[in-house]
JSON list of C-alpha atoms in Angstrom, two decimals:
[
{"chain": "D", "resi": 182, "resn": "ALA", "atom": "CA", "xyz": [-3.49, 4.63, 15.07]},
{"chain": "D", "resi": 183, "resn": "TRP", "atom": "CA", "xyz": [-1.62, 1.41, 14.37]},
{"chain": "D", "resi": 184, "resn": "THR", "atom": "CA", "xyz": [-0.78, -0.16, 11.04]},
{"chain": "D", "resi": 185, "resn": "ALA", "atom": "CA", "xyz": [1.32, -3.20, 10.28]},
{"chain": "D", "resi": 186, "resn": "SER", "atom": "CA", "xyz": [3.36, -4.65, 7.43]},
{"chain": "D", "resi": 187, "resn": "VAL", "atom": "CA", "xyz": [5.00, -8.07, 7.36]},
{"chain": "D", "resi": 188, "resn": "ALA", "atom": "CA", "xyz": [8.44, -8.15, 5.72]},
{"chain": "D", "resi": 189, "resn": "THR", "atom": "CA", "xyz": [9.00, -11.82, 4.94]},
{"chain": "D", "resi": 190, "resn": "ALA", "atom": "CA", "xyz": [7.81, -15.17, 6.26]},
{"chain": "D", "resi": 191, "resn": "GLN", "atom": "CA", "xyz": [11.06, -15.42, 8.27]},
{"chain": "D", "resi": 192, "resn": "GLY", "atom": "CA", "xyz": [11.59, -11.75, 9.13]},
{"chain": "D", "resi": 193, "resn": "PRO", "atom": "CA", "xyz": [10.04, -9.34, 11.62]},
{"chain": "D", "resi": 194, "resn": "ALA", "atom": "CA", "xyz": [6.69, -7.63, 11.39]},
{"chain": "D", "resi": 195, "resn": "TYR", "atom": "CA", "xyz": [6.80, -3.86, 11.25]},
{"chain": "D", "resi": 196, "resn": "VAL", "atom": "CA", "xyz": [4.22, -1.91, 13.22]},
{"chain": "D", "resi": 197, "resn": "VAL", "atom": "CA", "xyz": [3.79, 1.84, 13.36]},
{"chain": "D", "resi": 198, "resn": "SER", "atom": "CA", "xyz": [2.27, 4.18, 15.88]},
{"chain": "D", "resi": 199, "resn": "CYS", "atom": "CA", "xyz": [2.60, 7.95, 15.37]},
{"chain": "D", "resi": 200, "resn": "ALA", "atom": "CA", "xyz": [6.22, 8.81, 14.48]},
{"chain": "D", "resi": 201, "resn": "ALA", "atom": "CA", "xyz": [7.96, 5.49, 15.18]},
{"chain": "D", "resi": 202, "resn": "VAL", "atom": "CA", "xyz": [8.22, 2.13, 13.46]},
{"chain": "D", "resi": 203, "resn": "PHE", "atom": "CA", "xyz": [8.61, -0.98, 15.62]},
{"chain": "D", "resi": 204, "resn": "ALA", "atom": "CA", "xyz": [10.22, -4.21, 14.43]},
{"chain": "D", "resi": 205, "resn": "VAL", "atom": "CA", "xyz": [8.41, -7.05, 16.20]},
{"chain": "D", "resi": 206, "resn": "ASP", "atom": "CA", "xyz": [9.32, -10.74, 16.42]},
{"chain": "D", "resi": 207, "resn": "PRO", "atom": "CA", "xyz": [6.10, -12.45, 15.23]},
{"chain": "D", "resi": 208, "resn": "ALA", "atom": "CA", "xyz": [6.90, -15.60, 17.23]},
{"chain": "D", "resi": 209, "resn": "THR", "atom": "CA", "xyz": [7.33, -13.89, 20.60]},
{"chain": "D", "resi": 210, "resn": "ALA", "atom": "CA", "xyz": [5.63, -10.51, 20.04]},
{"chain": "D", "resi": 211, "resn": "ALA", "atom": "CA", "xyz": [8.77, -8.89, 21.44]},
{"chain": "D", "resi": 212, "resn": "VAL", "atom": "CA", "xyz": [9.83, -5.50, 20.10]},
{"chain": "D", "resi": 213, "resn": "GLN", "atom": "CA", "xyz": [13.27, -5.97, 18.55]},
{"chain": "D", "resi": 214, "resn": "ARG", "atom": "CA", "xyz": [13.88, -2.39, 17.52]},
{"chain": "D", "resi": 215, "resn": "THR", "atom": "CA", "xyz": [12.27, 1.08, 17.63]},
{"chain": "D", "resi": 216, "resn": "ILE", "atom": "CA", "xyz": [12.94, 3.25, 14.58]},
{"chain": "D", "resi": 217, "resn": "PRO", "atom": "CA", "xyz": [12.11, 6.99, 14.70]},
{"chain": "D", "resi": 218, "resn": "VAL", "atom": "CA", "xyz": [11.21, 8.38, 11.28]},
{"chain": "D", "resi": 219, "resn": "GLY", "atom": "CA", "xyz": [10.70, 12.08, 11.99]},
{"chain": "D", "resi": 220, "resn": "GLY", "atom": "CA", "xyz": [6.98, 12.40, 11.38]},
{"chain": "D", "resi": 221, "resn": "THR", "atom": "CA", "xyz": [3.59, 10.75, 11.71]},
{"chain": "D", "resi": 222, "resn": "VAL", "atom": "CA", "xyz": [3.46, 7.62, 9.56]},
{"chain": "D", "resi": 223, "resn": "ALA", "atom": "CA", "xyz": [0.42, 6.90, 7.38]},
{"chain": "D", "resi": 224, "resn": "ARG", "atom": "CA", "xyz": [1.31, 3.49, 5.86]},
{"chain": "D", "resi": 225, "resn": "LEU", "atom": "CA", "xyz": [4.10, 0.94, 5.67]},
{"chain": "D", "resi": 226, "resn": "ALA", "atom": "CA", "xyz": [5.38, -1.35, 2.94]},
{"chain": "D", "resi": 227, "resn": "THR", "atom": "CA", "xyz": [8.35, -3.69, 2.62]},
{"chain": "D", "resi": 228, "resn": "SER", "atom": "CA", "xyz": [10.43, -4.82, -0.33]},
{"chain": "D", "resi": 229, "resn": "ALA", "atom": "CA", "xyz": [9.91, -8.41, -1.47]},
{"chain": "D", "resi": 230, "resn": "ASP", "atom": "CA", "xyz": [13.28, -9.49, -0.07]},
{"chain": "D", "resi": 231, "resn": "GLY", "atom": "CA", "xyz": [12.65, -7.78, 3.26]},
{"chain": "D", "resi": 232, "resn": "SER", "atom": "CA", "xyz": [15.74, -5.58, 2.99]},
{"chain": "D", "resi": 233, "resn": "ARG", "atom": "CA", "xyz": [13.89, -2.26, 2.99]},
{"chain": "D", "resi": 234, "resn": "VAL", "atom": "CA", "xyz": [10.92, -0.82, 4.83]},
{"chain": "D", "resi": 235, "resn": "TYR", "atom": "CA", "xyz": [9.07, 2.21, 3.49]},
{"chain": "D", "resi": 236, "resn": "ALA", "atom": "CA", "xyz": [7.04, 4.58, 5.67]},
{"chain": "D", "resi": 237, "resn": "SER", "atom": "CA", "xyz": [4.88, 7.33, 4.18]},
{"chain": "D", "resi": 238, "resn": "ILE", "atom": "CA", "xyz": [4.96, 10.55, 6.23]},
{"chain": "D", "resi": 239, "resn": "ALA", "atom": "CA", "xyz": [1.91, 12.55, 5.20]},
{"chain": "D", "resi": 240, "resn": "GLY", "atom": "CA", "xyz": [2.83, 15.83, 6.89]},
{"chain": "D", "resi": 241, "resn": "ALA", "atom": "CA", "xyz": [6.28, 15.89, 5.32]},
{"chain": "D", "resi": 242, "resn": "GLY", "atom": "CA", "xyz": [5.23, 14.95, 1.79]},
{"chain": "D", "resi": 243, "resn": "ALA", "atom": "CA", "xyz": [7.83, 12.22, 1.87]},
{"chain": "D", "resi": 244, "resn": "VAL", "atom": "CA", "xyz": [8.59, 8.52, 2.29]},
{"chain": "D", "resi": 245, "resn": "ALA", "atom": "CA", "xyz": [11.26, 7.34, 4.72]},
{"chain": "D", "resi": 246, "resn": "VAL", "atom": "CA", "xyz": [13.42, 4.43, 3.52]},
{"chain": "D", "resi": 247, "resn": "ILE", "atom": "CA", "xyz": [14.60, 2.15, 6.33]},
{"chain": "D", "resi": 248, "resn": "ASP", "atom": "CA", "xyz": [17.43, -0.38, 6.09]},
{"chain": "D", "resi": 249, "resn": "ALA", "atom": "CA", "xyz": [15.85, -3.45, 7.71]},
{"chain": "D", "resi": 250, "resn": "ALA", "atom": "CA", "xyz": [19.23, -4.88, 8.75]},
{"chain": "D", "resi": 251, "resn": "THR", "atom": "CA", "xyz": [20.34, -1.82, 10.69]},
{"chain": "D", "resi": 252, "resn": "GLY", "atom": "CA", "xyz": [17.03, -0.12, 11.53]},
{"chain": "D", "resi": 253, "resn": "VAL", "atom": "CA", "xyz": [18.36, 3.17, 10.18]},
{"chain": "D", "resi": 254, "resn": "VAL", "atom": "CA", "xyz": [16.54, 5.62, 7.90]},
{"chain": "D", "resi": 255, "resn": "THR", "atom": "CA", "xyz": [18.94, 5.73, 4.95]},
{"chain": "D", "resi": 256, "resn": "THR", "atom": "CA", "xyz": [17.12, 8.34, 2.87]},
{"chain": "D", "resi": 257, "resn": "THR", "atom": "CA", "xyz": [13.88, 10.29, 2.57]},
{"chain": "D", "resi": 258, "resn": "LEU", "atom": "CA", "xyz": [12.07, 10.47, -0.77]},
{"chain": "D", "resi": 259, "resn": "ALA", "atom": "CA", "xyz": [10.16, 13.66, -1.60]},
{"chain": "D", "resi": 260, "resn": "VAL", "atom": "CA", "xyz": [6.92, 12.57, -3.29]},
{"chain": "D", "resi": 261, "resn": "GLY", "atom": "CA", "xyz": [4.42, 15.44, -3.02]},
{"chain": "D", "resi": 262, "resn": "PRO", "atom": "CA", "xyz": [1.50, 16.32, -0.75]},
{"chain": "D", "resi": 263, "resn": "ALA", "atom": "CA", "xyz": [-0.16, 13.84, 1.62]},
{"chain": "D", "resi": 264, "resn": "PRO", "atom": "CA", "xyz": [1.54, 10.55, 0.73]},
{"chain": "D", "resi": 265, "resn": "SER", "atom": "CA", "xyz": [-0.31, 7.52, 2.06]},
{"chain": "D", "resi": 266, "resn": "GLY", "atom": "CA", "xyz": [-0.66, 4.14, 0.34]},
{"chain": "D", "resi": 267, "resn": "LEU", "atom": "CA", "xyz": [2.49, 2.27, -0.69]},
{"chain": "D", "resi": 268, "resn": "ALA", "atom": "CA", "xyz": [3.33, -0.65, -2.97]},
{"chain": "D", "resi": 269, "resn": "VAL", "atom": "CA", "xyz": [6.73, -1.99, -4.01]},
{"chain": "D", "resi": 270, "resn": "ALA", "atom": "CA", "xyz": [7.46, -3.61, -7.37]},
{"chain": "D", "resi": 271, "resn": "PRO", "atom": "CA", "xyz": [8.58, -7.27, -7.17]},
{"chain": "D", "resi": 272, "resn": "ASP", "atom": "CA", "xyz": [12.13, -6.37, -8.21]},
{"chain": "D", "resi": 273, "resn": "GLY", "atom": "CA", "xyz": [12.29, -3.56, -5.64]},
{"chain": "D", "resi": 274, "resn": "ALA", "atom": "CA", "xyz": [13.25, -0.97, -8.25]},
{"chain": "D", "resi": 275, "resn": "THR", "atom": "CA", "xyz": [9.97, 0.96, -8.23]},
{"chain": "D", "resi": 276, "resn": "LEU", "atom": "CA", "xyz": [7.86, 2.32, -5.39]},
{"chain": "D", "resi": 277, "resn": "TYR", "atom": "CA", "xyz": [4.25, 3.43, -5.88]},
{"chain": "D", "resi": 278, "resn": "VAL", "atom": "CA", "xyz": [2.88, 6.11, -3.54]},
{"chain": "D", "resi": 279, "resn": "SER", "atom": "CA", "xyz": [-0.67, 7.46, -3.38]},
{"chain": "D", "resi": 280, "resn": "GLY", "atom": "CA", "xyz": [-1.10, 11.15, -2.64]},
{"chain": "D", "resi": 281, "resn": "ALA", "atom": "CA", "xyz": [-3.51, 14.06, -2.62]},
{"chain": "D", "resi": 282, "resn": "GLY", "atom": "CA", "xyz": [-6.20, 14.39, -5.26]},
{"chain": "D", "resi": 283, "resn": "GLY", "atom": "CA", "xyz": [-6.09, 10.75, -6.34]},
{"chain": "D", "resi": 284, "resn": "ALA", "atom": "CA", "xyz": [-2.52, 10.94, -7.60]},
{"chain": "D", "resi": 285, "resn": "VAL", "atom": "CA", "xyz": [-0.28, 7.87, -7.64]},
{"chain": "D", "resi": 286, "resn": "HIS", "atom": "CA", "xyz": [3.41, 8.70, -7.88]},
{"chain": "D", "resi": 287, "resn": "VAL", "atom": "CA", "xyz": [5.90, 6.33, -9.51]},
{"chain": "D", "resi": 288, "resn": "VAL", "atom": "CA", "xyz": [9.28, 6.50, -7.76]},
{"chain": "D", "resi": 289, "resn": "ASP", "atom": "CA", "xyz": [12.61, 5.24, -9.05]},
{"chain": "D", "resi": 290, "resn": "VAL", "atom": "CA", "xyz": [14.06, 3.90, -5.79]},
{"chain": "D", "resi": 291, "resn": "ALA", "atom": "CA", "xyz": [17.72, 3.96, -6.87]},
{"chain": "D", "resi": 292, "resn": "ALA", "atom": "CA", "xyz": [17.53, 7.52, -8.20]},
{"chain": "D", "resi": 293, "resn": "GLY", "atom": "CA", "xyz": [15.21, 8.67, -5.42]},
{"chain": "D", "resi": 294, "resn": "VAL", "atom": "CA", "xyz": [12.97, 10.66, -7.74]},
{"chain": "D", "resi": 295, "resn": "VAL", "atom": "CA", "xyz": [9.37, 10.64, -8.95]},
{"chain": "D", "resi": 296, "resn": "THR", "atom": "CA", "xyz": [9.45, 9.61, -12.59]},
{"chain": "D", "resi": 297, "resn": "ALA", "atom": "CA", "xyz": [5.71, 9.76, -13.34]},
{"chain": "D", "resi": 298, "resn": "THR", "atom": "CA", "xyz": [2.38, 10.58, -11.72]},
{"chain": "D", "resi": 299, "resn": "VAL", "atom": "CA", "xyz": [-0.89, 8.83, -12.60]},
{"chain": "D", "resi": 300, "resn": "ALA", "atom": "CA", "xyz": [-4.21, 10.66, -12.17]},
{"chain": "D", "resi": 301, "resn": "THR", "atom": "CA", "xyz": [-6.47, 7.85, -10.96]},
{"chain": "D", "resi": 302, "resn": "GLY", "atom": "CA", "xyz": [-9.76, 9.63, -10.35]},
{"chain": "D", "resi": 303, "resn": "THR", "atom": "CA", "xyz": [-9.93, 8.20, -6.84]},
{"chain": "D", "resi": 304, "resn": "GLY", "atom": "CA", "xyz": [-10.06, 10.19, -3.63]},
{"chain": "D", "resi": 305, "resn": "ASP", "atom": "CA", "xyz": [-7.17, 11.17, -1.36]},
{"chain": "D", "resi": 306, "resn": "ALA", "atom": "CA", "xyz": [-5.03, 8.67, 0.58]},
{"chain": "D", "resi": 307, "resn": "ALA", "atom": "CA", "xyz": [-5.79, 5.71, -1.66]},
{"chain": "D", "resi": 308, "resn": "ASP", "atom": "CA", "xyz": [-4.90, 2.24, -0.45]},
{"chain": "D", "resi": 309, "resn": "LEU", "atom": "CA", "xyz": [-2.66, 0.41, -2.96]},
{"chain": "D", "resi": 310, "resn": "ALA", "atom": "CA", "xyz": [-2.30, -3.24, -3.97]},
{"chain": "D", "resi": 311, "resn": "LEU", "atom": "CA", "xyz": [0.02, -4.62, -6.64]},
{"chain": "D", "resi": 312, "resn": "THR", "atom": "CA", "xyz": [-0.27, -7.94, -8.43]},
{"chain": "D", "resi": 313, "resn": "ALA", "atom": "CA", "xyz": [2.54, -10.42, -7.76]},
{"chain": "D", "resi": 314, "resn": "ASP", "atom": "CA", "xyz": [3.91, -9.99, -11.28]},
{"chain": "D", "resi": 315, "resn": "GLY", "atom": "CA", "xyz": [3.89, -6.20, -10.91]},
{"chain": "D", "resi": 316, "resn": "THR", "atom": "CA", "xyz": [1.77, -5.57, -13.99]},
{"chain": "D", "resi": 317, "resn": "THR", "atom": "CA", "xyz": [-1.40, -4.14, -12.43]},
{"chain": "D", "resi": 318, "resn": "LEU", "atom": "CA", "xyz": [-1.68, -1.68, -9.56]},
{"chain": "D", "resi": 319, "resn": "TYR", "atom": "CA", "xyz": [-4.98, -1.05, -7.75]},
{"chain": "D", "resi": 320, "resn": "ALA", "atom": "CA", "xyz": [-5.73, 2.24, -6.01]},
{"chain": "D", "resi": 321, "resn": "ALA", "atom": "CA", "xyz": [-8.78, 2.36, -3.73]},
{"chain": "D", "resi": 322, "resn": "SER", "atom": "CA", "xyz": [-10.38, 5.49, -2.32]},
{"chain": "D", "resi": 323, "resn": "GLY", "atom": "CA", "xyz": [-14.06, 5.92, -3.13]},
{"chain": "D", "resi": 324, "resn": "ILE", "atom": "CA", "xyz": [-13.62, 3.95, -6.34]},
{"chain": "D", "resi": 325, "resn": "VAL", "atom": "CA", "xyz": [-10.97, 1.41, -7.32]},
{"chain": "D", "resi": 326, "resn": "ALA", "atom": "CA", "xyz": [-8.72, 2.29, -10.24]},
{"chain": "D", "resi": 327, "resn": "ALA", "atom": "CA", "xyz": [-6.84, -0.50, -12.06]},
{"chain": "D", "resi": 328, "resn": "ILE", "atom": "CA", "xyz": [-3.56, 0.83, -13.45]},
{"chain": "D", "resi": 329, "resn": "ASP", "atom": "CA", "xyz": [-1.36, -0.75, -16.12]},
{"chain": "D", "resi": 330, "resn": "THR", "atom": "CA", "xyz": [2.10, -0.23, -14.65]},
{"chain": "D", "resi": 331, "resn": "ALA", "atom": "CA", "xyz": [3.84, -0.61, -18.04]},
{"chain": "D", "resi": 332, "resn": "THR", "atom": "CA", "xyz": [1.99, 2.35, -19.56]},
{"chain": "D", "resi": 333, "resn": "GLY", "atom": "CA", "xyz": [1.03, 4.27, -16.43]},
{"chain": "D", "resi": 334, "resn": "THR", "atom": "CA", "xyz": [-2.59, 4.47, -17.53]},
{"chain": "D", "resi": 335, "resn": "VAL", "atom": "CA", "xyz": [-5.86, 3.62, -15.82]},
{"chain": "D", "resi": 336, "resn": "ILE", "atom": "CA", "xyz": [-7.36, 0.52, -17.46]},
{"chain": "D", "resi": 337, "resn": "THR", "atom": "CA", "xyz": [-10.72, 0.78, -15.75]},
{"chain": "D", "resi": 338, "resn": "SER", "atom": "CA", "xyz": [-12.44, 1.83, -12.54]},
{"chain": "D", "resi": 339, "resn": "PHE", "atom": "CA", "xyz": [-14.98, -0.08, -10.49]},
{"chain": "D", "resi": 340, "resn": "GLY", "atom": "CA", "xyz": [-16.72, -0.21, -7.11]},
{"chain": "D", "resi": 341, "resn": "THR", "atom": "CA", "xyz": [-17.96, 2.54, -4.83]},
{"chain": "D", "resi": 342, "resn": "GLY", "atom": "CA", "xyz": [-17.20, 3.60, -1.26]},
{"chain": "D", "resi": 343, "resn": "ALA", "atom": "CA", "xyz": [-13.87, 1.75, -1.38]},
{"chain": "D", "resi": 344, "resn": "THR", "atom": "CA", "xyz": [-11.47, 2.17, 1.54]},
{"chain": "D", "resi": 345, "resn": "SER", "atom": "CA", "xyz": [-8.97, -0.68, 1.05]},
{"chain": "D", "resi": 346, "resn": "VAL", "atom": "CA", "xyz": [-7.99, -3.25, -1.57]},
{"chain": "D", "resi": 347, "resn": "GLU", "atom": "CA", "xyz": [-6.10, -6.54, -1.87]},
{"chain": "D", "resi": 348, "resn": "VAL", "atom": "CA", "xyz": [-5.42, -8.84, -4.81]},
{"chain": "D", "resi": 349, "resn": "THR", "atom": "CA", "xyz": [-4.77, -12.59, -4.87]},
{"chain": "D", "resi": 350, "resn": "PRO", "atom": "CA", "xyz": [-1.27, -13.81, -5.85]},
{"chain": "D", "resi": 351, "resn": "ASP", "atom": "CA", "xyz": [-2.53, -14.99, -9.25]},
{"chain": "D", "resi": 352, "resn": "GLY", "atom": "CA", "xyz": [-4.11, -11.59, -9.92]},
{"chain": "D", "resi": 353, "resn": "ALA", "atom": "CA", "xyz": [-7.48, -13.16, -10.71]},
{"chain": "D", "resi": 354, "resn": "THR", "atom": "CA", "xyz": [-9.48, -11.84, -7.76]},
{"chain": "D", "resi": 355, "resn": "VAL", "atom": "CA", "xyz": [-9.66, -8.40, -6.17]},
{"chain": "D", "resi": 356, "resn": "TYR", "atom": "CA", "xyz": [-11.04, -7.89, -2.66]},
{"chain": "D", "resi": 357, "resn": "VAL", "atom": "CA", "xyz": [-12.36, -4.47, -1.72]},
{"chain": "D", "resi": 358, "resn": "VAL", "atom": "CA", "xyz": [-13.56, -3.20, 1.65]},
{"chain": "D", "resi": 359, "resn": "ALA", "atom": "CA", "xyz": [-16.12, -0.45, 1.11]},
{"chain": "D", "resi": 360, "resn": "ILE", "atom": "CA", "xyz": [-18.47, 1.72, 3.13]},
{"chain": "D", "resi": 361, "resn": "THR", "atom": "CA", "xyz": [-21.96, 1.15, 1.78]},
{"chain": "D", "resi": 362, "resn": "ASP", "atom": "CA", "xyz": [-24.04, 3.45, 4.01]},
{"chain": "D", "resi": 363, "resn": "LEU", "atom": "CA", "xyz": [-24.08, 5.18, 7.40]},
{"chain": "D", "resi": 364, "resn": "PHE", "atom": "CA", "xyz": [-24.59, 1.88, 9.17]},
{"chain": "D", "resi": 365, "resn": "GLY", "atom": "CA", "xyz": [-21.67, -0.13, 7.89]},
{"chain": "D", "resi": 366, "resn": "GLY", "atom": "CA", "xyz": [-19.89, -1.61, 4.94]},
{"chain": "D", "resi": 367, "resn": "GLY", "atom": "CA", "xyz": [-18.84, -4.83, 3.33]},
{"chain": "D", "resi": 368, "resn": "LEU", "atom": "CA", "xyz": [-16.20, -6.94, 1.65]},
{"chain": "D", "resi": 369, "resn": "PHE", "atom": "CA", "xyz": [-16.73, -7.12, -2.10]},
{"chain": "D", "resi": 370, "resn": "VAL", "atom": "CA", "xyz": [-15.15, -9.66, -4.45]},
{"chain": "D", "resi": 371, "resn": "TYR", "atom": "CA", "xyz": [-14.38, -8.79, -8.08]},
{"chain": "D", "resi": 372, "resn": "ASP", "atom": "CA", "xyz": [-13.28, -11.08, -10.92]},
{"chain": "D", "resi": 373, "resn": "ALA", "atom": "CA", "xyz": [-10.33, -9.42, -12.65]},
{"chain": "D", "resi": 374, "resn": "SER", "atom": "CA", "xyz": [-10.49, -11.91, -15.52]},
{"chain": "D", "resi": 375, "resn": "ALA", "atom": "CA", "xyz": [-14.09, -11.02, -16.35]},
{"chain": "D", "resi": 376, "resn": "GLY", "atom": "CA", "xyz": [-14.09, -7.25, -16.55]},
{"chain": "D", "resi": 377, "resn": "TYR", "atom": "CA", "xyz": [-14.05, -6.78, -12.78]},
{"chain": "D", "resi": 378, "resn": "GLY", "atom": "CA", "xyz": [-17.57, -8.07, -12.38]},
{"chain": "D", "resi": 379, "resn": "LEU", "atom": "CA", "xyz": [-18.83, -8.37, -8.80]},
{"chain": "D", "resi": 380, "resn": "VAL", "atom": "CA", "xyz": [-18.91, -12.06, -7.88]},
{"chain": "D", "resi": 381, "resn": "GLY", "atom": "CA", "xyz": [-19.49, -11.99, -4.13]},
{"chain": "D", "resi": 382, "resn": "SER", "atom": "CA", "xyz": [-19.94, -9.84, -1.05]},
{"chain": "D", "resi": 383, "resn": "LEU", "atom": "CA", "xyz": [-20.06, -10.07, 2.72]},
{"chain": "D", "resi": 384, "resn": "GLY", "atom": "CA", "xyz": [-21.73, -7.52, 4.97]},
{"chain": "D", "resi": 385, "resn": "LEU", "atom": "CA", "xyz": [-19.41, -6.30, 7.73]},
{"chain": "D", "resi": 386, "resn": "GLY", "atom": "CA", "xyz": [-21.74, -4.06, 9.74]},
{"chain": "D", "resi": 387, "resn": "MET", "atom": "CA", "xyz": [-20.41, -1.04, 11.62]},
{"chain": "D", "resi": 388, "resn": "PRO", "atom": "CA", "xyz": [-16.67, -0.38, 11.05]}
]
């Protein structure tokens, strides 16, 4: 399987397949660097300034931290079973990691330790999306949980069959891809400013 994460508008795109991360020039599609991380990668995320790349390694219960300038894994963060979704706070100080049983772990990047764990009520391997101001984190797996990052509590939950989530830069709109039945799924649009009411949808057919 392949997943991708774009570092910055000027920097490389990072693409993963199995146990390696590839830095790719988006203008030429040339592979600039191959970075082994020591395990099968589930998801990628980058810091806002593009200086660090994070790769969750589900089988190792850890997240590899890559120095984007050198392409070297500088440290590995132990975060618990089956890490998957990743989100980085705007200031780069905090990393959010989804894990087994709907857990979302809060990691102090400088200290390299889990400082809190939020029970979201979602399924395993939740996809994560963080608002641009870092105040609300969304975890999507089955349902979508909205988490207040200041208090580490779930504000509310919404949706059903959710597999992935994104939020607009202003935090006003949440987009959720969800499986609706055996024959396909859809893209669902929720208004975060109006109690996460459903305001639109688009059928996507078979995944």
